[in-house]
mmCIF file of N, CA, C and O in Angstrom:
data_model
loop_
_atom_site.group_PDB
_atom_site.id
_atom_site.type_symbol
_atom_site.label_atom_id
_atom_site.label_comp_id
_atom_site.label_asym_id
_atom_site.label_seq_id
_atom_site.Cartn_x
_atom_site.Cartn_y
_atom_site.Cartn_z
ATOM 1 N N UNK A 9 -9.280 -9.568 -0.073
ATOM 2 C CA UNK A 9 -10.578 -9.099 -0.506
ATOM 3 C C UNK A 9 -11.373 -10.286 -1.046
ATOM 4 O O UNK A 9 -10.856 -11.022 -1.887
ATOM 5 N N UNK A 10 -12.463 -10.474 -0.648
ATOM 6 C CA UNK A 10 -13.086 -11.626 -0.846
ATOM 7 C C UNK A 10 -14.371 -10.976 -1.571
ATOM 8 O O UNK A 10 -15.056 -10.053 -1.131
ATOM 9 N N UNK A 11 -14.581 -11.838 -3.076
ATOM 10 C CA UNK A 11 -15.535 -11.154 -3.994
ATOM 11 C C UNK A 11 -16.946 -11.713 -3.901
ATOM 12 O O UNK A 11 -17.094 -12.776 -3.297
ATOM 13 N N UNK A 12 -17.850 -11.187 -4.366
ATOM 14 C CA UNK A 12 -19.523 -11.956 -4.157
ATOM 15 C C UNK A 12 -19.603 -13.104 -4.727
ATOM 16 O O UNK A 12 -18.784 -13.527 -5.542
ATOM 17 N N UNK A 13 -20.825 -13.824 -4.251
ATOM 18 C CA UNK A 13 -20.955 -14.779 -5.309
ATOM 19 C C UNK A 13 -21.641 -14.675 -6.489
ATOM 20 O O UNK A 13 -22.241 -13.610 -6.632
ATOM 21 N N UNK A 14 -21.720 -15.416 -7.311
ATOM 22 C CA UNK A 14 -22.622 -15.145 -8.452
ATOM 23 C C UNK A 14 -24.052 -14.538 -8.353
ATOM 24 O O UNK A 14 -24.985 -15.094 -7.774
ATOM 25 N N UNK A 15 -24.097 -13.740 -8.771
ATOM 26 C CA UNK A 15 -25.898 -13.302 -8.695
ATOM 27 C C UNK A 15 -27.041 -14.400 -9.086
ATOM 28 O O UNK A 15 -28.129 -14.668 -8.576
ATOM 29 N N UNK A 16 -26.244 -14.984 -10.346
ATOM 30 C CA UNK A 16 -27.297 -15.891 -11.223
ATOM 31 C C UNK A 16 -27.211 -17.034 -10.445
ATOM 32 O O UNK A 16 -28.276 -17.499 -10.037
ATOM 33 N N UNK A 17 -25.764 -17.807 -10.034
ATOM 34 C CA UNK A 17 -26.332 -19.361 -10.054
ATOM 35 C C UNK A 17 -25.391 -19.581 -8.283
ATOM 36 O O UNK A 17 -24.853 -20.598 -7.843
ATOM 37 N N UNK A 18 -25.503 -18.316 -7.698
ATOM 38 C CA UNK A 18 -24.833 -18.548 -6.168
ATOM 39 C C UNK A 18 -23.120 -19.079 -6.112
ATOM 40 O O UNK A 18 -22.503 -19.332 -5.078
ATOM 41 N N UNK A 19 -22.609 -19.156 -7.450
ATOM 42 C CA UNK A 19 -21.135 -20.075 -7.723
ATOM 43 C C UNK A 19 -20.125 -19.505 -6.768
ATOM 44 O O UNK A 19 -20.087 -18.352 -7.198
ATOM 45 N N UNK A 20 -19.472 -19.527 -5.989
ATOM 46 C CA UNK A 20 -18.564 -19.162 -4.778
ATOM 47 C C UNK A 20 -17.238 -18.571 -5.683
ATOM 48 O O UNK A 20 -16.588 -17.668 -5.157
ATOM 49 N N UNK A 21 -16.848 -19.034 -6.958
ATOM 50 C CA UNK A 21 -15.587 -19.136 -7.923
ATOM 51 C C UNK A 21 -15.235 -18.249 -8.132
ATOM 52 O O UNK A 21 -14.043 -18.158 -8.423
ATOM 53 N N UNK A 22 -16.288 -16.774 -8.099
ATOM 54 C CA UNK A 22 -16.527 -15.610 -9.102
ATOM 55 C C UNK A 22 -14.655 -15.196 -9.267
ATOM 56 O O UNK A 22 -13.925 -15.767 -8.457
ATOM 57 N N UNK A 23 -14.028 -14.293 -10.232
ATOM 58 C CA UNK A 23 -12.982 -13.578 -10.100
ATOM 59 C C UNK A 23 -13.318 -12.351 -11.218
ATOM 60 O O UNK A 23 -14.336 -12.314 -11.910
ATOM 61 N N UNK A 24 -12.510 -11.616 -11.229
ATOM 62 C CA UNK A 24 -12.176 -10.291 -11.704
ATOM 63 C C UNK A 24 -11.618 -10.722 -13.004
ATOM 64 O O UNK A 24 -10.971 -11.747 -13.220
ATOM 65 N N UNK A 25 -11.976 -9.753 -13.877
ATOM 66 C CA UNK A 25 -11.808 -9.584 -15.410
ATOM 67 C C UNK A 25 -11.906 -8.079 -15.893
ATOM 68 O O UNK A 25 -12.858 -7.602 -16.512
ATOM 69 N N UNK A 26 -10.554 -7.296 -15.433
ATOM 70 C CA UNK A 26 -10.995 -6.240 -15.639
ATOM 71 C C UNK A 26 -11.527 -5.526 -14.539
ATOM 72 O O UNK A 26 -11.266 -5.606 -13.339
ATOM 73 N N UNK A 27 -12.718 -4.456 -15.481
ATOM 74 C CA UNK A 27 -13.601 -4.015 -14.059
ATOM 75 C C UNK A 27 -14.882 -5.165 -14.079
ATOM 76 O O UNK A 27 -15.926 -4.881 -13.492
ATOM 77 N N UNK A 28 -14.774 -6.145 -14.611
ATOM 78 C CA UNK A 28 -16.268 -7.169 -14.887
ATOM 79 C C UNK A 28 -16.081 -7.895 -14.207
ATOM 80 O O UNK A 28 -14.945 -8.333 -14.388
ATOM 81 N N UNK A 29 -16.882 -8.655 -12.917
ATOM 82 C CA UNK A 29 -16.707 -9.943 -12.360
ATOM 83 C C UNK A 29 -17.275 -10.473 -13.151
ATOM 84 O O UNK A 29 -18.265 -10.046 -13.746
ATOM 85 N N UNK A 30 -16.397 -12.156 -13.379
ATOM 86 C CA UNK A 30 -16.713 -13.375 -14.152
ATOM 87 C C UNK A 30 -17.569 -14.408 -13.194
ATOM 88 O O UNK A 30 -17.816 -14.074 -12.035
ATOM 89 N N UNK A 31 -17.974 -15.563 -13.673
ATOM 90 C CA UNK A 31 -18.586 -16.778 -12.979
ATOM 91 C C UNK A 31 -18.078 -17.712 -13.951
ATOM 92 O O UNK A 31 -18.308 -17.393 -15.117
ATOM 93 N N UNK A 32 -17.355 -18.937 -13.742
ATOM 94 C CA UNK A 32 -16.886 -19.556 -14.339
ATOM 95 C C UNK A 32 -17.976 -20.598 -14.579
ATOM 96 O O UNK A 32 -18.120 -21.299 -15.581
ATOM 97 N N UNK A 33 -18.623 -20.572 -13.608
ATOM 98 C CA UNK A 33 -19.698 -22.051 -13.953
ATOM 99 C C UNK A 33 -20.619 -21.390 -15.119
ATOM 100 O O UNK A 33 -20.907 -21.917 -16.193
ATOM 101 N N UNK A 34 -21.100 -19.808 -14.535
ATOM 102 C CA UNK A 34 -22.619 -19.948 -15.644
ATOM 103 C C UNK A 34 -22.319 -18.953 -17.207
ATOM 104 O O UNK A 34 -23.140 -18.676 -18.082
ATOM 105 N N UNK A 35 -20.778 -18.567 -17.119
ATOM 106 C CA UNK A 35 -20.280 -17.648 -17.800
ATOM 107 C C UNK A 35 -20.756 -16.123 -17.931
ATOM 108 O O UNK A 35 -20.596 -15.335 -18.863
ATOM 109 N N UNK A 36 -21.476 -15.943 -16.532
ATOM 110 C CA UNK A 36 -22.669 -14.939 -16.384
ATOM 111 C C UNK A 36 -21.206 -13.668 -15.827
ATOM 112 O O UNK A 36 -20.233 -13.694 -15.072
ATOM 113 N N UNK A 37 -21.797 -12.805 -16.660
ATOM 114 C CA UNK A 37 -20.506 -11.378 -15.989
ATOM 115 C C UNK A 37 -21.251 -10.255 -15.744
ATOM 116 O O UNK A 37 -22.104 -9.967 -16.583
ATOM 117 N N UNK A 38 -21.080 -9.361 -14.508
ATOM 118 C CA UNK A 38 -21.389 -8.388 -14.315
ATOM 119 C C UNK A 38 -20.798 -7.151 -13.589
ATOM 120 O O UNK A 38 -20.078 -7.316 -12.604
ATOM 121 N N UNK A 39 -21.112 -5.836 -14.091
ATOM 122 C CA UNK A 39 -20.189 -4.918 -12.963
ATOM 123 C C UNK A 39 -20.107 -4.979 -10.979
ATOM 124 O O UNK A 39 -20.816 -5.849 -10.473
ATOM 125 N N UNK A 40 -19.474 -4.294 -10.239
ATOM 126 C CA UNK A 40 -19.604 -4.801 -9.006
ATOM 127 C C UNK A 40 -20.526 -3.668 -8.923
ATOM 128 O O UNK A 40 -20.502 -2.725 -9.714
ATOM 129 N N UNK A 41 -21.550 -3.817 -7.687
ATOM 130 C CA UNK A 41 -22.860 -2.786 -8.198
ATOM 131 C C UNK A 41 -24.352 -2.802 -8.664
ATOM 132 O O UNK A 41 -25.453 -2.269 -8.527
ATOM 133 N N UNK A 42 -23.528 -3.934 -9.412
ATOM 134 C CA UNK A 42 -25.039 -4.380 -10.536
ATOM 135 C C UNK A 42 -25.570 -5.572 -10.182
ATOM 136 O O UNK A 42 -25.205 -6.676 -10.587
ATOM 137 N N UNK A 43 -26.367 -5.348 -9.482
ATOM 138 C CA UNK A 43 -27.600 -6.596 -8.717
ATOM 139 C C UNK A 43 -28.494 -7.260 -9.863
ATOM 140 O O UNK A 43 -28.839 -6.583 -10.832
ATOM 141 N N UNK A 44 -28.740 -8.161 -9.774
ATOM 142 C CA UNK A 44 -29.731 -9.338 -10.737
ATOM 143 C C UNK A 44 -30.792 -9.813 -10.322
ATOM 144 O O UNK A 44 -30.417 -10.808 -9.702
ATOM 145 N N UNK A 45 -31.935 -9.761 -10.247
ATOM 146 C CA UNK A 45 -32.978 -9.957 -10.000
ATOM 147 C C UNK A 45 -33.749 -11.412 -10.926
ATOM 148 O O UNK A 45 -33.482 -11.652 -12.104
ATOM 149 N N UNK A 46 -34.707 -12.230 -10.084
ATOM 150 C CA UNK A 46 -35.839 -12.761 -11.312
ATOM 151 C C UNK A 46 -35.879 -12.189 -12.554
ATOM 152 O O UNK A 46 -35.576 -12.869 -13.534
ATOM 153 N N UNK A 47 -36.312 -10.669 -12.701
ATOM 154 C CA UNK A 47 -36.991 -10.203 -13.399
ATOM 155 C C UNK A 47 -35.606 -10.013 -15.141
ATOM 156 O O UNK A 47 -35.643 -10.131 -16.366
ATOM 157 N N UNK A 48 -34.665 -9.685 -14.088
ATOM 158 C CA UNK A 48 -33.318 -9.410 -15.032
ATOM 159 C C UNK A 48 -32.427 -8.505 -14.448
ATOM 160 O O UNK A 48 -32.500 -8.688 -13.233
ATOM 161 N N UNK A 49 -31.632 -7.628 -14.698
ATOM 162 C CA UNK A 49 -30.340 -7.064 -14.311
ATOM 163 C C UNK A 49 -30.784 -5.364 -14.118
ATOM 164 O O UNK A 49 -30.917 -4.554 -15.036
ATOM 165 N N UNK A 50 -30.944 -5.136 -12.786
ATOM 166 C CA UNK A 50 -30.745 -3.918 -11.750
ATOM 167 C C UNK A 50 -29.596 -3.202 -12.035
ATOM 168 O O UNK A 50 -28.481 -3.716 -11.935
ATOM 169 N N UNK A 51 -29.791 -1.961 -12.413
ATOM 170 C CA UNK A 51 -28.879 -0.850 -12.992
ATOM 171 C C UNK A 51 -28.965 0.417 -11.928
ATOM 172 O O UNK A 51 -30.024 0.937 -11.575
ATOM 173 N N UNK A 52 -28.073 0.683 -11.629
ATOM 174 C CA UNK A 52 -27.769 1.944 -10.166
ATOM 175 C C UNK A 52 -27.136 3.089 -11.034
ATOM 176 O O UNK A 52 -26.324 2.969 -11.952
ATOM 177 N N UNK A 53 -27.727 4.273 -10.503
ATOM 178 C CA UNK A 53 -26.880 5.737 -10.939
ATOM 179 C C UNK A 53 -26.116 5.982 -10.411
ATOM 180 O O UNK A 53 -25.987 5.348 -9.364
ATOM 181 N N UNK A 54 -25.175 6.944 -10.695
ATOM 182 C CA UNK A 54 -24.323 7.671 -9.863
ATOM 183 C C UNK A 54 -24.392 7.654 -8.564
ATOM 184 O O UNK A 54 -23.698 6.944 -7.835
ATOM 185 N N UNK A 55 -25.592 8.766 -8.066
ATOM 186 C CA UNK A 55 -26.038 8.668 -6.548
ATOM 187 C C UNK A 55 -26.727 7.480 -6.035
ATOM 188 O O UNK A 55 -27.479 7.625 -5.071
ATOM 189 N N UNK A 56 -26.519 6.020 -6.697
ATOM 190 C CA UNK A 56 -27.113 5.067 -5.712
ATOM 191 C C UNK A 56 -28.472 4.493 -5.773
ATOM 192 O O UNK A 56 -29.068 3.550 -5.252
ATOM 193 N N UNK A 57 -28.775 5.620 -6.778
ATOM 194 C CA UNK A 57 -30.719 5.096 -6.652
ATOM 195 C C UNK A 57 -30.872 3.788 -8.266
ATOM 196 O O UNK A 57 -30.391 3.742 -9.398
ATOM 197 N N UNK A 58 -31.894 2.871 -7.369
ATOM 198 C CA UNK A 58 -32.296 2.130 -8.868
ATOM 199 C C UNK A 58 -32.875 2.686 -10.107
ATOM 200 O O UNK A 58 -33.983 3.190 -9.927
ATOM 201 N N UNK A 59 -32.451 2.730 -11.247
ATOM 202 C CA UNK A 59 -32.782 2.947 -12.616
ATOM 203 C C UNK A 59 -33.875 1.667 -12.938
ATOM 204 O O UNK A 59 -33.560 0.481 -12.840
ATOM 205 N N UNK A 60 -35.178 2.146 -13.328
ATOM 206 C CA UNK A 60 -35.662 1.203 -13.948
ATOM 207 C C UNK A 60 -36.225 1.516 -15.691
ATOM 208 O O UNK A 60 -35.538 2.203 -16.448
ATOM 209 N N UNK A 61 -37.509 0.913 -16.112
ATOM 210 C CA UNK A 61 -37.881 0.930 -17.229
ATOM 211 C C UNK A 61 -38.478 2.236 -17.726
ATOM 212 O O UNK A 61 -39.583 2.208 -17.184
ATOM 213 N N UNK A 62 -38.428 3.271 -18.368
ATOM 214 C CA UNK A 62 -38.894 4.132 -18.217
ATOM 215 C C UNK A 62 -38.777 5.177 -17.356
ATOM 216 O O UNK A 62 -39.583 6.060 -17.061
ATOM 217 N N UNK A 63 -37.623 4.952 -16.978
ATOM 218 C CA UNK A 63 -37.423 6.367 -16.240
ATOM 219 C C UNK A 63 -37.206 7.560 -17.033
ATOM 220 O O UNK A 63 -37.834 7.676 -18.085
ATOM 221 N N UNK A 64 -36.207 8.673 -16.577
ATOM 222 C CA UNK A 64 -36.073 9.273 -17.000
ATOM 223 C C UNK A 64 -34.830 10.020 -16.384
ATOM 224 O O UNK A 64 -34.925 10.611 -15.309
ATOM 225 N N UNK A 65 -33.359 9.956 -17.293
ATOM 226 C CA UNK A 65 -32.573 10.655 -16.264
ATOM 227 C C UNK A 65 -31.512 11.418 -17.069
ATOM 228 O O UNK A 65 -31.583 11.473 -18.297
ATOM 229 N N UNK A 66 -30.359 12.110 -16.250
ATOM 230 C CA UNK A 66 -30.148 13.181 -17.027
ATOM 231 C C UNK A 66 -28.380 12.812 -16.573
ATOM 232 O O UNK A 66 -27.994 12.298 -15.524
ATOM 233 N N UNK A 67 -27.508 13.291 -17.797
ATOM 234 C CA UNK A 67 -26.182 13.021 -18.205
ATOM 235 C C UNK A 67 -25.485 13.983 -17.344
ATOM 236 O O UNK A 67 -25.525 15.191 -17.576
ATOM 237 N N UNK A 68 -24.689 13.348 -16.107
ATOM 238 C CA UNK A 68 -23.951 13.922 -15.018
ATOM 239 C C UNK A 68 -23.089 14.862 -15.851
ATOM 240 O O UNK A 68 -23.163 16.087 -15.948
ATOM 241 N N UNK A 69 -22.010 13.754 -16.598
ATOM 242 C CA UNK A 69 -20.683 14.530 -17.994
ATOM 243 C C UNK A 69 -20.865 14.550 -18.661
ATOM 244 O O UNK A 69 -21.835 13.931 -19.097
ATOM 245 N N UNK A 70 -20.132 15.254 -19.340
ATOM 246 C CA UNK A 70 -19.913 15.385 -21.197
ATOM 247 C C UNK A 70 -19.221 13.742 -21.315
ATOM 248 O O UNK A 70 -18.343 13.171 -20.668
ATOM 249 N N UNK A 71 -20.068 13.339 -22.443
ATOM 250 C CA UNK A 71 -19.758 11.726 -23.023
ATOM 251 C C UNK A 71 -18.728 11.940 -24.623
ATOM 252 O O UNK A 71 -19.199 12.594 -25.553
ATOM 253 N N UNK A 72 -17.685 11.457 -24.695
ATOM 254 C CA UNK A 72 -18.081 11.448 -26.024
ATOM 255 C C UNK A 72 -18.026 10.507 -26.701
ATOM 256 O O UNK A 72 -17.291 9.559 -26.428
ATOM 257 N N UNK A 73 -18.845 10.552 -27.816
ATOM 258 C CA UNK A 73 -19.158 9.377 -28.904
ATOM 259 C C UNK A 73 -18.582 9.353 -30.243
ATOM 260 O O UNK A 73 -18.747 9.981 -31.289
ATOM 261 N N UNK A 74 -17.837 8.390 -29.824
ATOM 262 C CA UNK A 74 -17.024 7.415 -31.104
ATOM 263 C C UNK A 74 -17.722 7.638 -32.601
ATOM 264 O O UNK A 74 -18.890 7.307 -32.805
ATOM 265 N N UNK A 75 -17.086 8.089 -33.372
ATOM 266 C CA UNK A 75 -17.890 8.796 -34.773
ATOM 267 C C UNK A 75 -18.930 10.172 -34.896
ATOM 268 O O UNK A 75 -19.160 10.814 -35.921
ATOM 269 N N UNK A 76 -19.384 10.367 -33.757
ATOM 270 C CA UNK A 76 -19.663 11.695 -33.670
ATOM 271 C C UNK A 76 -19.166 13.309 -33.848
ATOM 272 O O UNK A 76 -18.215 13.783 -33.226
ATOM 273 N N UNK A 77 -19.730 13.818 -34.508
ATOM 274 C CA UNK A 77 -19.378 15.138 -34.774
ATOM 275 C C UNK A 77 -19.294 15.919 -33.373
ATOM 276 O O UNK A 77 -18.410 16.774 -33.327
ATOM 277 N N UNK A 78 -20.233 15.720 -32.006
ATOM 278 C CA UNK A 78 -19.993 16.239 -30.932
ATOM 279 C C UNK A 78 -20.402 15.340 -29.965
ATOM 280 O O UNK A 78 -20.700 14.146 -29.936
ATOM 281 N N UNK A 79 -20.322 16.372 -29.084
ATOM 282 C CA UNK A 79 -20.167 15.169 -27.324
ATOM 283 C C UNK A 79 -22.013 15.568 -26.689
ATOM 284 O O UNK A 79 -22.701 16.586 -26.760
ATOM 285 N N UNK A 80 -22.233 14.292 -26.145
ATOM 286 C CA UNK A 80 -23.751 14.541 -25.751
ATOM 287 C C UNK A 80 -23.090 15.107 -24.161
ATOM 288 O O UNK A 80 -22.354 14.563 -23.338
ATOM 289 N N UNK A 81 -23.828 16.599 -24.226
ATOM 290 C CA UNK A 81 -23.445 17.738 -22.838
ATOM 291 C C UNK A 81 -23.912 17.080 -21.364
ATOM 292 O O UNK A 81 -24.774 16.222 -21.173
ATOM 293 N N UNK A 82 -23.300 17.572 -20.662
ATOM 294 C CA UNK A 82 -23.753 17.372 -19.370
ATOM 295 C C UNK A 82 -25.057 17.921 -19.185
ATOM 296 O O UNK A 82 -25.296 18.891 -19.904
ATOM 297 N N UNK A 83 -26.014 17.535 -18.364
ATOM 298 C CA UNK A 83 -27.533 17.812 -18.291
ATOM 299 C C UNK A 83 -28.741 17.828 -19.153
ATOM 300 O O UNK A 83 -29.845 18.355 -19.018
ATOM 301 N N UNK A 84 -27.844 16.604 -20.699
ATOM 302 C CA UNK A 84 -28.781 16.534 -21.306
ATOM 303 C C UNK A 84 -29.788 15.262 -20.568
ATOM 304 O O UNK A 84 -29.282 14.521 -19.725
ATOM 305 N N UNK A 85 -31.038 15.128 -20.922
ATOM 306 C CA UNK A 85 -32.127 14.719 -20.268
ATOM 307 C C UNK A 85 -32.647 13.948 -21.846
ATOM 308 O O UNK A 85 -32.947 14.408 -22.948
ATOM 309 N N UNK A 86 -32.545 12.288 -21.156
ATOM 310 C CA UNK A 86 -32.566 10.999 -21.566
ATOM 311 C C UNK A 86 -33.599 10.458 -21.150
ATOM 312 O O UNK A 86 -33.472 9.851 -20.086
ATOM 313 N N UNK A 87 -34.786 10.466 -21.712
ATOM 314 C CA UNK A 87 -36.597 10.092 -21.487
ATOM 315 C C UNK A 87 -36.897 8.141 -22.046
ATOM 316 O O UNK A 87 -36.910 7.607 -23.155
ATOM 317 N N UNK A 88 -37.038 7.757 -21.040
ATOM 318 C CA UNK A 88 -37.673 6.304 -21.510
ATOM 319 C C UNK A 88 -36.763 5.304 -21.497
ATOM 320 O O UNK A 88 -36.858 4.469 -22.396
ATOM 321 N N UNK A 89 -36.073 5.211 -20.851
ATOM 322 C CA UNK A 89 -34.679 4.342 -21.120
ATOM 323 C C UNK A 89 -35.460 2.849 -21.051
ATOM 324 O O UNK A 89 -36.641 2.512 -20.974
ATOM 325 N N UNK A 90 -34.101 2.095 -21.123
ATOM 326 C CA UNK A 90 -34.489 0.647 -20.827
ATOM 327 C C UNK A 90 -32.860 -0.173 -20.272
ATOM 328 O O UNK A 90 -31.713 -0.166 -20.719
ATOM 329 N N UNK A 91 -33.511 -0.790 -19.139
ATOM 330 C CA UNK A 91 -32.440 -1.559 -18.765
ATOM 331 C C UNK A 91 -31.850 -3.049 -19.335
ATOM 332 O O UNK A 91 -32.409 -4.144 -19.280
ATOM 333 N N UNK A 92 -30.767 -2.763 -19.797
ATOM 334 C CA UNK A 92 -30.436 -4.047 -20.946
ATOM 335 C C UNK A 92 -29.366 -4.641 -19.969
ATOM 336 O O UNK A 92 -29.214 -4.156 -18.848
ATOM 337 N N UNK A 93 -28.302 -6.173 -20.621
ATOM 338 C CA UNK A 93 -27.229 -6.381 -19.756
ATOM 339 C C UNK A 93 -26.363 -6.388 -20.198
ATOM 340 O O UNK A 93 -26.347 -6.824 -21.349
ATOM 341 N N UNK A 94 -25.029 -5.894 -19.560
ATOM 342 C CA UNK A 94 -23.731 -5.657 -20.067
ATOM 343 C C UNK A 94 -23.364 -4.823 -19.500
ATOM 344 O O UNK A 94 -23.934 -4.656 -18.422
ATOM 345 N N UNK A 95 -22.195 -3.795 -19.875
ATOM 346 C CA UNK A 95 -21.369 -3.078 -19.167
ATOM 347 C C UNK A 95 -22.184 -1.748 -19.724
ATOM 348 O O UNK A 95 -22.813 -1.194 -18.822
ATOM 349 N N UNK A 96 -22.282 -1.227 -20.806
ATOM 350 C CA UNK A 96 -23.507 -0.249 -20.929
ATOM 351 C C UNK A 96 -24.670 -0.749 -21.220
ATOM 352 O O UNK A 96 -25.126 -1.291 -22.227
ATOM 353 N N UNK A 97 -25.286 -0.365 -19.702
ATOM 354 C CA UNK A 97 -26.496 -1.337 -19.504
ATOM 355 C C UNK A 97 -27.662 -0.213 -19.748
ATOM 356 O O UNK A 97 -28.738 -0.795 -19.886
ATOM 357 N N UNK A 98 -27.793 1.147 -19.841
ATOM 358 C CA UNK A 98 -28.900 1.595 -20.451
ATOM 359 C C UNK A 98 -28.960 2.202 -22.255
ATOM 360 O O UNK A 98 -28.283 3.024 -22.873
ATOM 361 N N UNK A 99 -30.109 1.328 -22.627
ATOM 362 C CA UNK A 99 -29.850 1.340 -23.972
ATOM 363 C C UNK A 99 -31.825 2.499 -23.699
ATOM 364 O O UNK A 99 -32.848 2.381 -23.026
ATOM 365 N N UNK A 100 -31.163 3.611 -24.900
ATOM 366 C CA UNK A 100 -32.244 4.973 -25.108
ATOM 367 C C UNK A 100 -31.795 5.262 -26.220
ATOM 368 O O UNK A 100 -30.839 4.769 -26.819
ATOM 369 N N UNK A 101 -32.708 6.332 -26.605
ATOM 370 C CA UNK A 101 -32.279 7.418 -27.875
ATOM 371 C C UNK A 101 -32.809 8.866 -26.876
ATOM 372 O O UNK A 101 -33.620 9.171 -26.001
ATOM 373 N N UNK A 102 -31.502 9.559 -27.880
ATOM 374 C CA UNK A 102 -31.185 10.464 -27.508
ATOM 375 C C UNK A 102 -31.201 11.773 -28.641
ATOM 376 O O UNK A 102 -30.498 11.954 -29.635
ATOM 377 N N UNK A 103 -32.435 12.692 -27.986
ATOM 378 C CA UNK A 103 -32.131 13.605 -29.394
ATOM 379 C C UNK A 103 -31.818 14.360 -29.942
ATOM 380 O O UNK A 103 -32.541 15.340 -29.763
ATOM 381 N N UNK A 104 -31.093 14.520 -30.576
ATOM 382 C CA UNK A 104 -30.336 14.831 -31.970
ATOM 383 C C UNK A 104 -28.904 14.202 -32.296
ATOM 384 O O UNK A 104 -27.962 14.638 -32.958
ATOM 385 N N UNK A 105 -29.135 12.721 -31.411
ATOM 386 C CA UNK A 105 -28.144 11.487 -31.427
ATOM 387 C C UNK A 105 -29.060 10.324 -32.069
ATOM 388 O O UNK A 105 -28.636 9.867 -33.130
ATOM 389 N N UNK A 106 -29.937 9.930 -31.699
ATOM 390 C CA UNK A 106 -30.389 8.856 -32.234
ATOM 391 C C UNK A 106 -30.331 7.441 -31.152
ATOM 392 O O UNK A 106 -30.455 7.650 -29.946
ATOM 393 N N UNK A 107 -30.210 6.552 -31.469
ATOM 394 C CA UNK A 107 -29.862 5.129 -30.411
ATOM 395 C C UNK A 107 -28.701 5.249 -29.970
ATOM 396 O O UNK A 107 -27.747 5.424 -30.728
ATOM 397 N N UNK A 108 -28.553 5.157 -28.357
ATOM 398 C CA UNK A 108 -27.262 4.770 -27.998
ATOM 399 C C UNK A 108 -27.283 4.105 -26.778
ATOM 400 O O UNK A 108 -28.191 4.480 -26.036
ATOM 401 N N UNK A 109 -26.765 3.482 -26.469
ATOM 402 C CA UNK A 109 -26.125 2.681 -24.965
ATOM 403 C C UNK A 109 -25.342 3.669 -24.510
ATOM 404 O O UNK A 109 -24.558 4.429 -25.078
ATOM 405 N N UNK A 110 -25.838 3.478 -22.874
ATOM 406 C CA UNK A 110 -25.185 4.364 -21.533
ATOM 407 C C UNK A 110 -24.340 3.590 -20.743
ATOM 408 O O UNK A 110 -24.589 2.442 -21.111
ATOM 409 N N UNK A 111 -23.429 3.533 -19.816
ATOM 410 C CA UNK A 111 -23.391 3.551 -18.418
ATOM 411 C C UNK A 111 -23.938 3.898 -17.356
ATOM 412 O O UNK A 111 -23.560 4.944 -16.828
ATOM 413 N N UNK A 112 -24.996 3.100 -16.743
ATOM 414 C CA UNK A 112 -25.700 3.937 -15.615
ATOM 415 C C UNK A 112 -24.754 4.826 -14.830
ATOM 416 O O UNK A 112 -25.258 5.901 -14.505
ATOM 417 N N UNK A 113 -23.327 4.601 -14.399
ATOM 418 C CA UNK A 113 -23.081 4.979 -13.625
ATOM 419 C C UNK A 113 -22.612 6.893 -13.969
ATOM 420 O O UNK A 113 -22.027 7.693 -13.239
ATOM 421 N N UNK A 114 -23.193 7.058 -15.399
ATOM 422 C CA UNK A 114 -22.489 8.679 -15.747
ATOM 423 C C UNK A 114 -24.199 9.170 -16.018
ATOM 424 O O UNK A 114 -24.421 9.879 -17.000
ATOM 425 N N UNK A 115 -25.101 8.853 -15.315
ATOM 426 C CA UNK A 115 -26.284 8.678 -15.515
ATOM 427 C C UNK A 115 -26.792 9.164 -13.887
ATOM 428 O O UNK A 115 -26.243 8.738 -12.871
ATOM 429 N N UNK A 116 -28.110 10.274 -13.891
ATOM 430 C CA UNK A 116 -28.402 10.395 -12.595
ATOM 431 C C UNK A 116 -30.408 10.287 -12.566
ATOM 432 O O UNK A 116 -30.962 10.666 -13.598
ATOM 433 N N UNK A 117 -31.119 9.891 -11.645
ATOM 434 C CA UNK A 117 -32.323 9.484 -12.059
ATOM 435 C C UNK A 117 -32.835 10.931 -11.478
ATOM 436 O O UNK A 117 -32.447 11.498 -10.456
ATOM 437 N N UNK A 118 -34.071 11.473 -12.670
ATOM 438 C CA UNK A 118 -34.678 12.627 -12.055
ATOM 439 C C UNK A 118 -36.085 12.701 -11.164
ATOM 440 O O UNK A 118 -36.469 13.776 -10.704
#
């Protein structure tokens, strides 16, 4: 299996860390999936479609959150997001949660 190259700096080196591909030259890591652009880091839903700034999309599963009294439900509906970088790459608030970071991929665009 032969892996991509770096998004950021084209480096041929890339390897696996986990589920994160590494780049050893630019220390740049990203999921496999997650395209990089000029602009910054391209986030995909579930079904495939691009997530951008302001969308608006809605929670495939039940999540649950670490210190929380309950689990944010399936089909709750997540208004205004923003695409950040890392492994939970959509950072929103959510309400009657407050701020939290997503996974696009438990994420569907409406």
């Amino acid at each position: 299996m032969s892996l991509p190259n770096c998004p950021k700096c084209n480096s041929e080196y890339t390897y696996e860390d986990g589920v994160l591909l590494v780049c050893p030259e630019c220390a740049y890591e990203w999921e496999p999936g997650q395209e990089v652009e000029e602009d910054g880091v391209v986030a995909i839903d579930a079904n495939g479609n691009r997530l951008e700034n302001g969308d608006t999309v809605t929670v495939i599963k039940d999540l649950k959150v670490k210190g929380a009294p309950k689990d944010i439900k399936q089909g709750t509906r997540v208004k205004n997001i923003r695409i950040v970088e890392g492994d939970h790459n959509i950072d929103c608030k959510i309400d009657g949660f407050g701020a939290m970071k997503l996974k696009s991929e438990f994420v569907k665009k409406i």
